[in-house]
XYZ file of C-alpha atoms in Angstrom:
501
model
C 3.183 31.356 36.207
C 5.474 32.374 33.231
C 6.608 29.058 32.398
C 3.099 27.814 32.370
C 1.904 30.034 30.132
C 5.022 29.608 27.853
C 4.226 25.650 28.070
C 0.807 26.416 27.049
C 1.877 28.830 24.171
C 3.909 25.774 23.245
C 1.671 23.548 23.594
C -1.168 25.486 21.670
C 1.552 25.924 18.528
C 2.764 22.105 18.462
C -1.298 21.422 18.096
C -1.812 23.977 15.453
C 1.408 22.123 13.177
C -0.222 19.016 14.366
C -3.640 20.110 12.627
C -2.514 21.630 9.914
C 0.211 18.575 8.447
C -2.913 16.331 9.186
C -5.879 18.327 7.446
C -4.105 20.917 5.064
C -4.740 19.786 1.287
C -5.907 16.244 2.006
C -7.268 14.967 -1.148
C -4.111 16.644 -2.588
C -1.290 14.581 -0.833
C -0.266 12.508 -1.652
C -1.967 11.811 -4.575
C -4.380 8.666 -5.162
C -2.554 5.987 -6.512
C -2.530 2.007 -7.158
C -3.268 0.639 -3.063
C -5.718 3.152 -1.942
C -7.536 3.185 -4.872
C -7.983 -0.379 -4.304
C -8.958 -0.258 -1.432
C -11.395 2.123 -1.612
C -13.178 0.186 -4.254
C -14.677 -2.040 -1.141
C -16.267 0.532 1.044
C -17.888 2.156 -2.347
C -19.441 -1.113 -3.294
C -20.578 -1.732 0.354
C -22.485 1.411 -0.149
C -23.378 1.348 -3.673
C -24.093 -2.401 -4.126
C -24.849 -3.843 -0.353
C -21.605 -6.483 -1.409
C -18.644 -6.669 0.956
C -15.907 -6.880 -2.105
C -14.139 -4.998 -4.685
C -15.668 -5.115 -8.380
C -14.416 -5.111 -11.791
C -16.471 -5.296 -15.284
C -17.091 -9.140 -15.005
C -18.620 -8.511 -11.912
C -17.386 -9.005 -7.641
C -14.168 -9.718 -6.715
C -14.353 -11.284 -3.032
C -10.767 -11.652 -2.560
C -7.567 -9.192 -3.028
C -8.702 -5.545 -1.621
C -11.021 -7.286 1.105
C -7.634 -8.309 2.934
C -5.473 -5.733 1.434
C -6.742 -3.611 4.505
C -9.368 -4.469 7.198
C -13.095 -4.033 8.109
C -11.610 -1.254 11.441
C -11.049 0.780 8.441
C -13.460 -0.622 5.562
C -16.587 -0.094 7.064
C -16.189 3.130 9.374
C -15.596 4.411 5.881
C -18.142 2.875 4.161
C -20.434 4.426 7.052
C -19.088 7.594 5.818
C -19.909 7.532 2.236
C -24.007 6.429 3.106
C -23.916 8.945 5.331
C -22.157 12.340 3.564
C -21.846 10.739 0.221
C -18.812 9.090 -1.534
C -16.045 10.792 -2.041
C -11.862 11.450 -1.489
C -12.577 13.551 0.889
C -14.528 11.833 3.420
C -12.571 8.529 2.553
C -9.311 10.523 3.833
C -11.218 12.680 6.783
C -11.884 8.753 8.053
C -8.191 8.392 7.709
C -6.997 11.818 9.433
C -8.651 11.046 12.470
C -7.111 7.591 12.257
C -3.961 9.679 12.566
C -4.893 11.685 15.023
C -5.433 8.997 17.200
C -2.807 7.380 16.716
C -0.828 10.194 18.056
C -2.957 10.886 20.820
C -2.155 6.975 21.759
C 1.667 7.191 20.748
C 1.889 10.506 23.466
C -0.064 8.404 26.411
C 2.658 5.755 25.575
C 5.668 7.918 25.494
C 4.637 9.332 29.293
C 4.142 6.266 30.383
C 7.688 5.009 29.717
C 9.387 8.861 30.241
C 8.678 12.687 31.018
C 6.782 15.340 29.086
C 9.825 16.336 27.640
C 10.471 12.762 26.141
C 7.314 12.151 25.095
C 7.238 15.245 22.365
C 10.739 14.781 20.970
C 9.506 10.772 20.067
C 6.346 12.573 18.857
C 8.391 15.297 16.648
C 10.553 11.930 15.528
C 7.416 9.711 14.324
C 5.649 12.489 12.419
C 8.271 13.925 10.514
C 10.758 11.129 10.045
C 10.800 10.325 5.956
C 11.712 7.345 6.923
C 8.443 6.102 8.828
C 6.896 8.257 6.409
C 3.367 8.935 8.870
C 2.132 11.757 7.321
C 2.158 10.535 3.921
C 0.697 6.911 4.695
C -1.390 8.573 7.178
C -3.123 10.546 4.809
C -4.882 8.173 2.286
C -6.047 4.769 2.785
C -3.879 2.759 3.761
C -3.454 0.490 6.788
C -0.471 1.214 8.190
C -1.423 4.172 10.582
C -4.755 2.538 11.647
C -2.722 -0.477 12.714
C 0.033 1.496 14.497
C -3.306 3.012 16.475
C -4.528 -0.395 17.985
C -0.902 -1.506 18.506
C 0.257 1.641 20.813
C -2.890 2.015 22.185
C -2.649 -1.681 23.163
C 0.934 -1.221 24.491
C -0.242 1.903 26.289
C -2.625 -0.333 28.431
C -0.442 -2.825 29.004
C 2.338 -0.904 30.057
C -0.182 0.926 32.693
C -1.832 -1.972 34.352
C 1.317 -4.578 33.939
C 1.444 -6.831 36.572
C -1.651 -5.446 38.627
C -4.092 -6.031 35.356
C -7.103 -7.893 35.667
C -9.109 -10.231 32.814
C -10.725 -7.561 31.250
C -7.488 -5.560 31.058
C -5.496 -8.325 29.374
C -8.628 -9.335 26.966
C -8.989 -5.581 25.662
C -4.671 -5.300 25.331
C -5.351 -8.656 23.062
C -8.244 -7.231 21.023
C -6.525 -4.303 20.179
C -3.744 -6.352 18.527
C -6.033 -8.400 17.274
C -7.860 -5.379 15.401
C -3.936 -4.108 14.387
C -3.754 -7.671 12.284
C -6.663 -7.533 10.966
C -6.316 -3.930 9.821
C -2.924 -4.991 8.297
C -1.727 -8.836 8.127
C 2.027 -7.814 7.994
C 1.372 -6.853 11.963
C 1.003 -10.546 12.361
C 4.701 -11.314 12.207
C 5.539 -8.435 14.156
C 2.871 -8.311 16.976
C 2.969 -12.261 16.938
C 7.190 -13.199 17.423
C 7.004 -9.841 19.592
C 4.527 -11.185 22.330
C 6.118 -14.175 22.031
C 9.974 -12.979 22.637
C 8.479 -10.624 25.142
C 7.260 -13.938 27.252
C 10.548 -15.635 26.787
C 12.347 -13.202 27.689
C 10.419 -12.843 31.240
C 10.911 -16.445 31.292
C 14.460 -16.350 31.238
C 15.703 -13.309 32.528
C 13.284 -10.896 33.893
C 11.065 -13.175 36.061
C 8.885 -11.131 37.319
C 5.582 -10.412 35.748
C 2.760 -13.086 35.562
C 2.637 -15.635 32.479
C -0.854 -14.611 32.044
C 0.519 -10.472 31.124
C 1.906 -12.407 27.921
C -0.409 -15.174 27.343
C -3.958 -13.868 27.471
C -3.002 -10.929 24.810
C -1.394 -13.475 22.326
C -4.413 -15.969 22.587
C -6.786 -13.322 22.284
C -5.549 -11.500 19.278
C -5.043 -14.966 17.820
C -8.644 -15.645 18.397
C -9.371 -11.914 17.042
C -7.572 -13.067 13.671
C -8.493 -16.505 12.861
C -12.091 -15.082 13.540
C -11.514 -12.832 10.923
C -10.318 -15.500 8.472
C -12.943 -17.841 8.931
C -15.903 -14.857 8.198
C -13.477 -14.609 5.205
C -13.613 -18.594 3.982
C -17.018 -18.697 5.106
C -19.191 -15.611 4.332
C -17.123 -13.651 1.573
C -17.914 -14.935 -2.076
C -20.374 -17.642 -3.144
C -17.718 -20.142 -3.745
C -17.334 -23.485 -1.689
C -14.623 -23.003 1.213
C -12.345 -24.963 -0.802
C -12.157 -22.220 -3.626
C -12.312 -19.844 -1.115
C -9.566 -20.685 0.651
C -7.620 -21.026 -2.397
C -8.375 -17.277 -3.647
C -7.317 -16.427 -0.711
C -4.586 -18.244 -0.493
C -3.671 -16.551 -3.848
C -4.643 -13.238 -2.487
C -1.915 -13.311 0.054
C 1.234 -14.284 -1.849
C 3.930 -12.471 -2.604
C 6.026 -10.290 -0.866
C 6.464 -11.856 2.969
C 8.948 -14.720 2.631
C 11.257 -13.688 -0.337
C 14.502 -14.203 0.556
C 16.691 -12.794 -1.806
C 20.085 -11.644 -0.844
C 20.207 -8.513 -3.332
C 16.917 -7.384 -1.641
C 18.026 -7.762 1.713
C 21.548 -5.605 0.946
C 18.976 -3.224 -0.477
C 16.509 -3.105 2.573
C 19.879 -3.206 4.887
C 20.682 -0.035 2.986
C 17.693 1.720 3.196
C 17.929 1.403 6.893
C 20.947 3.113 7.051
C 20.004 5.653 4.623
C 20.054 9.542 5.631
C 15.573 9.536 5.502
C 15.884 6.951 8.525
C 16.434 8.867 11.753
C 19.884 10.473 10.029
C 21.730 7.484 10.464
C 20.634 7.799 14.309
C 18.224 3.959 14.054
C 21.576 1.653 15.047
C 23.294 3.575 17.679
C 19.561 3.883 19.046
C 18.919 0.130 18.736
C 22.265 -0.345 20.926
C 21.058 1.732 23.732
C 17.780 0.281 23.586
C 19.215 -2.611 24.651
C 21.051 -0.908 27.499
C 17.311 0.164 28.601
C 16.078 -3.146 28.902
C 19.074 -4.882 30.956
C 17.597 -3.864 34.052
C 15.527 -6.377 35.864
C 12.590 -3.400 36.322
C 9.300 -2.832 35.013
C 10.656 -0.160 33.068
C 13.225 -2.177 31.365
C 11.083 -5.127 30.978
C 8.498 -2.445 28.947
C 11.002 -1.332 27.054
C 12.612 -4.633 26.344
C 9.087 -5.299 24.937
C 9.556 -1.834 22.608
C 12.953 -3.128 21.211
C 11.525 -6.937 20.461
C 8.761 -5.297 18.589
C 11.279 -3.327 16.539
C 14.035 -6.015 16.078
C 11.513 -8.094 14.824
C 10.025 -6.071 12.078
C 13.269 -5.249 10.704
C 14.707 -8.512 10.790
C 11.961 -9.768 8.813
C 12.100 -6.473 6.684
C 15.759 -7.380 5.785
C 15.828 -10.644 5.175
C 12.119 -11.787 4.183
C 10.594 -9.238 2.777
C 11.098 -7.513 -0.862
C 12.915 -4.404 0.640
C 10.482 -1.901 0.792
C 10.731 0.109 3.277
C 6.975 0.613 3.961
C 6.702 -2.853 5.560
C 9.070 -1.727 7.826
C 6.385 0.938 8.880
C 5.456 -0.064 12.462
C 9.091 -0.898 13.739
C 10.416 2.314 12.505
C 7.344 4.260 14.231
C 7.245 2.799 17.162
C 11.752 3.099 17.019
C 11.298 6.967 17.408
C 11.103 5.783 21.534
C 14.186 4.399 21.523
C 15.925 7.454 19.340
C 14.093 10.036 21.123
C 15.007 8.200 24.472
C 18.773 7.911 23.530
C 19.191 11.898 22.650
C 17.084 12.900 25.820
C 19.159 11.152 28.163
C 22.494 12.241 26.448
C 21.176 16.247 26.087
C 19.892 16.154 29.883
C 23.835 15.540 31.090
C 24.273 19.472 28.914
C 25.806 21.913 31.996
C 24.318 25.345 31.122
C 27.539 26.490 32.924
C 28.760 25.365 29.423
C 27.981 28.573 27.835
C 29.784 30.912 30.266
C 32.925 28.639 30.635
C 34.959 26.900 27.631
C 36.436 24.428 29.546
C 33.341 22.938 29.597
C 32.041 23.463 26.031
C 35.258 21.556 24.947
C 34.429 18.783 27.431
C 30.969 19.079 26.237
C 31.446 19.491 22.725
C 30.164 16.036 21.592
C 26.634 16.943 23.804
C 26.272 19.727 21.600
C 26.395 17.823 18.509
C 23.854 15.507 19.682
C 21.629 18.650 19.871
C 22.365 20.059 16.919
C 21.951 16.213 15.104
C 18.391 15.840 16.456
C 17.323 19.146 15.344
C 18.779 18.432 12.147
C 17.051 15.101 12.407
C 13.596 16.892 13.046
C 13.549 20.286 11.342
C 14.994 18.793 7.797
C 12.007 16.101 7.270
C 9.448 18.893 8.793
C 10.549 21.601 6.382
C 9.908 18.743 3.084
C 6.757 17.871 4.782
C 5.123 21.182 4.754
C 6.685 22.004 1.099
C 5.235 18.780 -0.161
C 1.914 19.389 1.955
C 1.391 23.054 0.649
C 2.645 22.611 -2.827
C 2.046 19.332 -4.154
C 2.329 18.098 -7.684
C -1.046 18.605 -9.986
C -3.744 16.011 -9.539
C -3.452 14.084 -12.832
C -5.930 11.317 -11.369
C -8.774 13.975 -10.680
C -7.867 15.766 -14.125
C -8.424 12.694 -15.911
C -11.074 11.206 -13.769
C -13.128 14.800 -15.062
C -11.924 14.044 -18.295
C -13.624 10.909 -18.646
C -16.456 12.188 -16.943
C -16.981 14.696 -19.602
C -15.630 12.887 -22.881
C -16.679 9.117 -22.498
C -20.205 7.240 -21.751
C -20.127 5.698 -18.305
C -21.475 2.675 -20.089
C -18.144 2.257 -22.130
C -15.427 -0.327 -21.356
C -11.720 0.900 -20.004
C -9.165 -1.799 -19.591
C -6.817 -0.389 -17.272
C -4.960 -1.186 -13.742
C -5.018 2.334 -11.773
C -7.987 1.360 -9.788
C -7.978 5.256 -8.277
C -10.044 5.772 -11.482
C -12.762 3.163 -10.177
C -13.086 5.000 -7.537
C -12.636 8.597 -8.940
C -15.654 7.379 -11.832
C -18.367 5.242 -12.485
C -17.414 4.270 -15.612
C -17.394 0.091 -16.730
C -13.401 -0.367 -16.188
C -12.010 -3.850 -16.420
C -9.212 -4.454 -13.808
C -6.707 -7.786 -14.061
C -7.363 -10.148 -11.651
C -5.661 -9.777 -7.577
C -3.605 -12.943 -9.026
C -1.625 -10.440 -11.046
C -0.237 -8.883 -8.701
C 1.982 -11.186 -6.969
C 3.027 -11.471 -10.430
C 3.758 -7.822 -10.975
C 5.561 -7.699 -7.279
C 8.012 -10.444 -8.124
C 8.590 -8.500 -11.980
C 9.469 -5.426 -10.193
C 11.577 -7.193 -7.120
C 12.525 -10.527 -7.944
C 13.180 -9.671 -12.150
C 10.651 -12.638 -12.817
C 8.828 -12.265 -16.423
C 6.231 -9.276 -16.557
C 2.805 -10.274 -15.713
C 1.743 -9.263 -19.655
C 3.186 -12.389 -20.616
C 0.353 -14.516 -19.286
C -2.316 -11.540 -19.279
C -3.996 -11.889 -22.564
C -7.755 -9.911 -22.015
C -6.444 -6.984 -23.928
C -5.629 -9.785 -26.990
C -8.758 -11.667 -26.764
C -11.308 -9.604 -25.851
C -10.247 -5.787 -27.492
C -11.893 -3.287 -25.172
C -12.629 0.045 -26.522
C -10.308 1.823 -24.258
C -7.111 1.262 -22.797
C -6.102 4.057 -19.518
C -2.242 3.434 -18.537
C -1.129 4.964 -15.925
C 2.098 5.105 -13.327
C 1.448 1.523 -12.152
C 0.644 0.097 -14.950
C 3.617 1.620 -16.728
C 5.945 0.626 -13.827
C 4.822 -3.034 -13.983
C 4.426 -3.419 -18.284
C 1.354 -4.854 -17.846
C 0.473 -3.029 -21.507
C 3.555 -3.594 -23.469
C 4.203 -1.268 -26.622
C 2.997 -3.643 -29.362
C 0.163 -4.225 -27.846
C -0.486 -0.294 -27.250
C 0.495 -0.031 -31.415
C -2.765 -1.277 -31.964
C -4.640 1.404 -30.128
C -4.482 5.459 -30.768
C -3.628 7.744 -27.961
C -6.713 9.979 -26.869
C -5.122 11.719 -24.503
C -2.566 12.525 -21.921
C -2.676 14.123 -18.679
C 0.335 13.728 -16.084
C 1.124 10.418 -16.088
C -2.273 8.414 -17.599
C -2.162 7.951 -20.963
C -5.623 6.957 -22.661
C -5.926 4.707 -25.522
C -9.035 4.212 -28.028
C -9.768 0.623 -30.769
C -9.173 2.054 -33.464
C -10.788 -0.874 -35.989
């Protein structure tokens, strides 16, 4: 009776830290920045205009934001705002019950391929790892957690009916990666070569589930996505499919086949950085394949976990432009295989250990692994709370009331920190989503800026200029062309510029 009431005392705190790194301070980390503000430019027009697209002086923008992140997150937002109003707030409520879920999914998982006791330490792993970074990405709006939701929850099916599942079972595993790609494209490389080496690996060496456990998911989240695409080339914008397909086309380049061999040293070494499991992710990738060499269900499921993984950091390392957010869903769902490598070790600990030194030297090296894995937990959780309960000022709100109070709504603001098109009403103008590819291969690749062939500022002078971190970080307003403005005003890190004729 004691220890159930101490597992329930336990149980009750782990929810109450649960709760509160989810809902403390939400509009006030992280703060608002370049993506979600972007992003949230859709679901406000949905609500405010009836148009499915983001918007910029000139008028709707049907490509760029639309795919940045997908309608499973888009429109139970928008949904939000016509029904409580449009606002931070109930963009990142939408969001923290994303998370929730996610978890809720990620714990059903855990159990289903270990004990209790497994199951929370890979929970403890995936929410405060800085490497995986859930809390923060979790907490605006961003696709990455919603994505990680329909993935686990898909794997959490699968792994429960597995060879015994019927049609219905398989088509509703396939949806739910489906939904994960369209929420976030980037899942497509992942989800897609992991089905894919899953099958081929039961092929060759497991050979013992049905074809159809691999092959009705993978055709049915394909269907789920090219579904997607063709409401995209068909129904978003009023352009011919032709142009369509080219801004989208456009919309999508960038950063997912870069192949650069200083950016893959650099993504190489921010996998073995300190913020990524404490230098626990490669040790934990070898036993994870000691896990899946044997010929069980078990092994098979977690051979599945690993191929996942593998996948997303191979392309993360050598495709992708090294930052460590796309490797988001491999390092999540690696927490398994860490937390599964230090539960096994720290179950072989004797208590007999403490009362006899014989067997605390023997034992020495167990010990360590305890005291890593705290480390590996407690260090992240401690900078989670401090950055949750203190955070920096809110320099987008303070300007956002700023403008508010000091400039007509009706006035023009060049500027590209679409948070402020969210935060405002005002008539910004925004450079077009073919920038940015631009602006991503500046930053990564050391291409040209993208002010070299952005000349709106130059031709058409708008009465206000509002730089701000991302602008700044991609010189998308270069110094002589600021020299012909005055600065207003600066609060944190925007900077606001007025014509002066």
């Amino acid at each position: 009776m004691q220890t159930r009431t101490l597992r329930n005392i336990v149980r009750l705190s782990a929810l109450t830290i649960l709760f509160f790194l989810v809902f403390y301070n939400l509009t006030e980390f992280p703060a608002t920045w370049f993506d979600e503000g972007s992003h949230l430019h859709v679901p406000k027009a949905l609500v405010r205009f009836g148009v499915y697209a983001d918007y910029s002086s000139e008028g709707f923008r049907y490509y760029g934001p639309t795919i940045g992140l997908g309608p499973t997150v888009i429109l139970p937002i928008a949904g939000v705002f016509q029904l409580f109003g449009i606002g931070l707030l109930q963009a990142r409520l939408v969001m923290a019950i994303y998370l929730v879920a996610a978890l809720g999914v990620f714990v059903n998982l855990a159990r289903s391929l270990g004990d209790e006791y497994f199951s929370w330490v890979a929970v403890a792993l995936l929410i405060t790892s800085r490497g995986v970074g859930l809390l923060e990405y979790g907490r605006q709006v961003l696709g990455e957690v919603p994505g990680l939701f329909f993935v686990v929850a898909g794997l959490a099916l699968w792994f429960r009916v597995w060879e015994k599942a019927r049609g219905w079972h398989l088509i509703t595993v396939g949806s739910l990666f489906g939904w994960a790609i369209m929420t976030k494209y980037q899942y497509l490389i992942v989800i897609g070569g992991g089905l894919l080496a899953t099958w081929l690996l039961n092929i060759v060496y497991y050979r013992s589930a049905p074809q159809r456990i691999f092959l009705v998911p993978g055709l049915v989240s394909g269907v789920w996505f090219a579904l997607w695409q063709i409401c995209l080339l068909l129904y978003l914008g009023p352009s011919t499919l032709a142009d369509n397909f080219q801004s989208l086309r456009e919309a999508t380049a960038g950063a997912a086949l870069v192949f650069s061999p200083a950016l893959m040293l650099r993504a190489l070494g921010e996998l073995l950085s300190f913020k990524v499991y404490l230098f626990a992710l490669v040790p934990a990738l070898g036993y994870g394949v000691i896990l899946m060499r044997r010929q069980t269900r078990s092994g098979q499921q977690w051979g599945a976990v690993w191929c996942l993984v593998i996948i997303n950091l191979v392309w993360y390392v050598f495709a992708s432009i090294s930052w460590l957010r796309y490797a988001f869903l491999g390092l999540a769902l690696a927490s398994l295989l860490v937390a599964r490598w230090f539960t096994d070790v720290l179950r072989s600990i004797h208590l007999e250990a403490i009362r006899n030194w014989q067997l605390v030297r023997a034992e020495v090296w167990r010990y360590g692994m305890l005291i890593w894995l705290v480390a590996m937990i407690g260090i992240p959780l401690v900078q989670n709370v401090r950055n949750i309960v203190y955070p920096p000022a809110n320099a987008a709100v303070a300007m956002a009331n700023y403008l508010n109070a000091n400039l007509p709504r009706e006035t023009l603001i060049e500027t590209w920190e679409p948070e402020m098109g969210f935060l405002t009403d005002h008539r910004y103008h925004f450079p077009p989503p073919s920038f940015l590819p631009k602006a991503v291969a500046y930053i990564w690749l050391h291409q040209a800026p993208p002010s070299q062939t952005y000349d709106f500022v130059n031709t058409q002078k708008p009465p206000y200029i509002l730089v701000g971190a991302f602008a700044r970080w991609v010189q998308m307003y270069p110094a002589e062309v600021l020299a012909t403005y005055q600065r207003v005003t600066t609060i944190g890190a925007y900077e606001l510029y007025e014509n002066i004729p």
